[in-house]
Amino acid sequence: MIRKKAVVLFLLLIFIIPQIVWAGLPDGIPDSIPDASAKLSVLKFDNQPIQPASALKVEMTKANFALHTDAVTGIQKLRLVVDVTGPVQASAVMSDTAQEPQLIVKVNGASIGKMDESLDLDGNIAKTVNFTRIDDSSSQLMIKLPAALEDTDYRVFTLPSDADAGRPYRVVVDMNKPGLMPNSTPVKLDKRPVQPSPAKKAEMTKASFAIHTDAVTGAQKLRLVVDVTGQVQTSSSIVTAPEPRLMVNIQGASVGRLKQILALDGNIADQVKFSRIDDTNSQLIIDLPGMLEDNDYRVFTLPNDVKANRPNRVVVDINKPVAPVVFNFAPGLKGKVIVLDPGHGGSDPGAIGLNNITEKAVTLPIAQKVKALLEKAGAKVVMTRQDDRDVFGAGASAVEELSARTNVANKIKADLFLSIHANAFSNRSVGGTSTHYYLKSRYDRLLAECLQSSVVAADGLTDRGVQAANFYVVKRTLMPAALIEVAFISNPDEEKLLNTPQFQQQLAQGIVTGLDSFFLQAAKIGGAK
């Protein structure tokens, strides 16, 4: 009997238990172990990507707040700023289900890191904020309030990192002092949905603007106020082409009998056009003299104020943008001062191809060939680097290195700046040419378009188009600037081409043709010198 039990146990160990264990493992396990020298980026089980444990996770690092008083309205505001190590998304909702009102701000994409669990606030506008974990990459700010806030009393938004100013990514929460606004009376809101009257549709009735100077910073601001006969909702965005514009969508109001166009100051904003979307939705199209950053404008609504005889209002605040440089170009390359920036160099190899060709090793000879052709046409050419070196010097930070490159062009007041790069992507079959710009003036996109069309015609690669970008070297230069990604060094075929003098010469000729085309078209826009 004992012998039979032993045999049964032996069979279980050999056949049944391994099948149970194997059945519990996920599908898709490879039949062999990959070579240890293989470069691993993402591991996959059940077709779901799992990021490597070494990947850096975005987290909160610091929180602080300050109180401000609006110089125009006199309304007090608390600004809470939370620093994060990477880009995130934030949304907010008021909650009055707890024992006290709370503003709940959800931050998608960041953990609370090593933050303290709570931060005491001013006690007047907000009491405390508690930092709570949702999961490994999401968190919540639970802001306790002395009184509930209306939708118009708070604003949550994110700000990108600003390497030049040494500022990280940030989540910003603005809260107005709860309770009555100056010269206002309390209005009890019925929580039941309000049915719109078919006889009376909300419409715009009046538009006006004023220029204000901030009492603290001295910065100028334009405030555009549009009166409406009912409650509305707004959204806004910046458009870069064909000209910089701030687009404000107004849901719930027609343009009424407003004049189609209102001329503004011409300094901060040129004009606003009132455009109909449909019977109950409209749009403000605000023409700008230069580009705005996300934190350079604010769009919000104000409720009607019976005591002060003020209607519902849509308010648009616009900070004074950096004044664009005025250019007057003549056609032709002769006499033009052009700065060429071969990407990377020295301690920074840039992207590296499958055959170990580095980006810095191909951008320099391309730039040198461009220089020779430009000088032959009579242009004066300055290179940010003539050989394999860091422009700023050894041990420089990324910002120091990039600013050293833009300083070369800014100090000599060059007519044009061009940074030459090679692209890279994880999918090695991707290839082509693209050109990037930052819209500082009417010429930046034109420069990118001229370069893109001529270089694609010369190299025969996929046309990946022109794209607006926030690259430091095209943003911080004072003249028209572009950054061209001539080909993908990560694509083995294009990597081989990039390493040949013949293809480098083709690219150089395409670039010079594009620059010549740019000056010809720019002269038609701005006139001759």
Coordinates of N, CA and C in Angstrom, one line a residue, residues 12 23 32 53 89-90 92 109 126 175 268 281 330 458 528:
L12 N 2.3 12.4 -9.8 CA 1.9 13.8 -9.6 C 3.0 14.8 -9.8
A23 N 0.4 26.4 -16.4 CA -0.9 27.0 -16.8 C -1.1 28.4 -16.1
S32 N 13.2 30.9 -25.6 CA 14.7 31.0 -25.3 C 14.9 32.3 -24.6
A53 N 11.7 48.6 -14.5 CA 11.7 49.1 -13.1 C 12.6 50.3 -13.0
Q89 N -1.2 65.9 -16.1 CA -2.5 66.4 -16.3 C -3.2 66.7 -15.0
A90 N -4.0 67.8 -14.9 CA -4.7 68.1 -13.7 C -6.1 68.5 -14.0
A92 N -10.0 69.4 -11.6 CA -10.5 69.8 -10.3 C -12.0 69.7 -10.2
G109 N -0.4 61.3 -13.5 CA 0.9 61.2 -14.0 C 2.0 61.4 -13.0
A126 N -8.3 79.3 1.9 CA -8.2 77.9 2.1 C -7.5 77.5 3.3
M175 N -7.2 80.3 -6.4 CA -8.5 80.3 -5.7 C -8.8 81.7 -5.3
I268 N -0.5 95.1 -27.4 CA -0.7 93.8 -26.7 C -1.5 92.9 -27.7
N281 N -23.6 79.6 -30.1 CA -22.2 79.5 -29.9 C -21.4 80.4 -30.8
A330 N 16.3 92.0 -48.1 CA 16.5 92.1 -49.5 C 16.6 90.7 -50.1
A458 N 15.8 67.8 -52.7 CA 17.2 67.4 -52.9 C 17.6 66.0 -52.4
A528 N 12.6 95.7 -49.2 CA 14.0 95.7 -49.2 C 14.6 96.6 -48.2

